PDB file of C-alpha atoms in Angstrom:
ATOM      1  CA  UNK A  11      91.791  81.843  88.196  1.00  0.00           C
ATOM      2  CA  UNK A  12      91.985  85.406  89.508  1.00  0.00           C
ATOM      3  CA  UNK A  13      95.028  87.684  89.318  1.00  0.00           C
ATOM      4  CA  UNK A  14      96.232  86.865  92.846  1.00  0.00           C
ATOM      5  CA  UNK A  15      96.102  83.139  92.094  1.00  0.00           C
ATOM      6  CA  UNK A  16      97.988  83.661  88.838  1.00  0.00           C
ATOM      7  CA  UNK A  17     100.615  85.766  90.606  1.00  0.00           C
ATOM      8  CA  UNK A  18     100.954  83.193  93.410  1.00  0.00           C
ATOM      9  CA  UNK A  19     101.358  80.307  90.962  1.00  0.00           C
ATOM     10  CA  UNK A  20     103.901  82.175  88.838  1.00  0.00           C
ATOM     11  CA  UNK A  21     105.823  83.349  91.906  1.00  0.00           C
ATOM     12  CA  UNK A  22     106.088  79.831  93.332  1.00  0.00           C
ATOM     13  CA  UNK A  23     106.920  78.285  89.940  1.00  0.00           C
ATOM     14  CA  UNK A  24     109.641  80.807  89.095  1.00  0.00           C
ATOM     15  CA  UNK A  25     111.085  80.820  92.616  1.00  0.00           C
ATOM     16  CA  UNK A  26     111.392  77.030  92.565  1.00  0.00           C
ATOM     17  CA  UNK A  27     112.799  77.053  89.019  1.00  0.00           C
ATOM     18  CA  UNK A  28     115.532  79.444  90.203  1.00  0.00           C
ATOM     19  CA  UNK A  29     116.286  77.192  93.171  1.00  0.00           C
ATOM     20  CA  UNK A  30     115.381  79.886  95.682  1.00  0.00           C
ATOM     21  CA  UNK A  31     113.795  79.239  99.044  1.00  0.00           C
ATOM     22  CA  UNK A  32     111.148  81.615 100.308  1.00  0.00           C
ATOM     23  CA  UNK A  33     113.713  82.824 102.816  1.00  0.00           C
ATOM     24  CA  UNK A  34     116.369  83.533 100.163  1.00  0.00           C
ATOM     25  CA  UNK A  35     113.918  85.386  97.919  1.00  0.00           C
ATOM     26  CA  UNK A  36     112.682  87.401 100.894  1.00  0.00           C
ATOM     27  CA  UNK A  37     116.251  88.268 101.884  1.00  0.00           C
ATOM     28  CA  UNK A  38     117.061  89.488  98.365  1.00  0.00           C
ATOM     29  CA  UNK A  39     113.833  91.519  98.260  1.00  0.00           C
ATOM     30  CA  UNK A  40     114.445  92.918 101.752  1.00  0.00           C
ATOM     31  CA  UNK A  41     111.110  91.610 103.041  1.00  0.00           C
ATOM     32  CA  UNK A  42     110.075  88.969 105.574  1.00  0.00           C
ATOM     33  CA  UNK A  43     109.848  85.298 104.574  1.00  0.00           C
ATOM     34  CA  UNK A  44     106.277  85.079 105.829  1.00  0.00           C
ATOM     35  CA  UNK A  45     105.295  87.791 103.329  1.00  0.00           C
ATOM     36  CA  UNK A  46     106.517  85.596 100.450  1.00  0.00           C
ATOM     37  CA  UNK A  47     104.605  82.684 101.958  1.00  0.00           C
ATOM     38  CA  UNK A  48     101.477  84.818 102.228  1.00  0.00           C
ATOM     39  CA  UNK A  49     101.808  85.956  98.611  1.00  0.00           C
ATOM     40  CA  UNK A  50     102.129  82.351  97.459  1.00  0.00           C
ATOM     41  CA  UNK A  51      99.004  81.436  99.446  1.00  0.00           C
ATOM     42  CA  UNK A  52      97.002  84.394  98.049  1.00  0.00           C
ATOM     43  CA  UNK A  53      96.610  85.982 101.465  1.00  0.00           C
ATOM     44  CA  UNK A  54      98.116  89.326 100.426  1.00  0.00           C
ATOM     45  CA  UNK A  55      98.187  91.347  97.229  1.00  0.00           C
ATOM     46  CA  UNK A  56     101.583  92.849  96.382  1.00  0.00           C
ATOM     47  CA  UNK A  57     102.050  96.463  95.390  1.00  0.00           C
ATOM     48  CA  UNK A  58     103.106  97.100  91.811  1.00  0.00           C
ATOM     49  CA  UNK A  59     106.538  98.101  93.130  1.00  0.00           C
ATOM     50  CA  UNK A  60     106.804  94.764  94.941  1.00  0.00           C
ATOM     51  CA  UNK A  61     105.819  92.884  91.764  1.00  0.00           C
ATOM     52  CA  UNK A  62     108.554  94.750  89.894  1.00  0.00           C
ATOM     53  CA  UNK A  63     111.168  94.105  92.580  1.00  0.00           C
ATOM     54  CA  UNK A  64     110.395  90.393  92.796  1.00  0.00           C
ATOM     55  CA  UNK A  65     110.409  90.131  88.998  1.00  0.00           C
ATOM     56  CA  UNK A  66     113.877  91.691  88.838  1.00  0.00           C
ATOM     57  CA  UNK A  67     115.186  89.209  91.400  1.00  0.00           C
ATOM     58  CA  UNK A  68     113.646  86.307  89.464  1.00  0.00           C
ATOM     59  CA  UNK A  69     115.043  87.625  86.170  1.00  0.00           C
ATOM     60  CA  UNK A  70     111.715  88.185  84.416  1.00  0.00           C
ATOM     61  CA  UNK A  71     109.594  91.141  83.372  1.00  0.00           C
ATOM     62  CA  UNK A  72     106.936  92.161  85.904  1.00  0.00           C
ATOM     63  CA  UNK A  73     104.092  91.320  83.521  1.00  0.00           C
ATOM     64  CA  UNK A  74     105.273  87.698  83.408  1.00  0.00           C
ATOM     65  CA  UNK A  75     104.248  87.308  87.044  1.00  0.00           C
ATOM     66  CA  UNK A  76     100.740  88.497  86.205  1.00  0.00           C
ATOM     67  CA  UNK A  77      99.846  86.484  83.108  1.00  0.00           C
ATOM     68  CA  UNK A  78      98.493  82.983  83.041  1.00  0.00           C
ATOM     69  CA  UNK A  79     100.673  80.597  81.101  1.00  0.00           C
ATOM     70  CA  UNK A  80      98.459  77.638  81.968  1.00  0.00           C
ATOM     71  CA  UNK A  81      95.464  77.215  79.669  1.00  0.00           C
ATOM     72  CA  UNK A  82      93.453  79.650  77.529  1.00  0.00           C
ATOM     73  CA  UNK A  83      92.856  83.207  78.665  1.00  0.00           C
ATOM     74  CA  UNK A  84      89.221  83.655  79.646  1.00  0.00           C
ATOM     75  CA  UNK A  85      87.117  86.501  80.897  1.00  0.00           C
ATOM     76  CA  UNK A  86      85.105  86.243  84.114  1.00  0.00           C
ATOM     77  CA  UNK A  87      82.095  85.325  81.967  1.00  0.00           C
ATOM     78  CA  UNK A  88      84.086  82.350  80.705  1.00  0.00           C
ATOM     79  CA  UNK A  89      84.438  83.395  77.065  1.00  0.00           C
ATOM     80  CA  UNK A  90      87.733  82.615  75.379  1.00  0.00           C
ATOM     81  CA  UNK A  91      89.598  85.844  74.613  1.00  0.00           C
ATOM     82  CA  UNK A  92      92.728  84.268  73.141  1.00  0.00           C
ATOM     83  CA  UNK A  93      91.058  84.146  69.712  1.00  0.00           C
ATOM     84  CA  UNK A  94      90.468  87.912  69.904  1.00  0.00           C
ATOM     85  CA  UNK A  95      94.170  88.667  70.152  1.00  0.00           C
TER      86      UNK A  95
END
């Protein structure tokens, strides 16, 4: 899973967990609803400032939107890096 897919999955998961629609999240972030939809479908990559702003609205740290919480961390070559940490 690449970083955009991880971000999209975390964004959708956290948004739903907070009971927010795409429209409500977009309103709070002062962006268009279709931008949230595009982020969740991996069509766009957010700026670091956008990641931070969305994280604040969702009540998490920005890095939490960028880390995979689903399965072991692997490199592109497929080696498990979680044992190295």
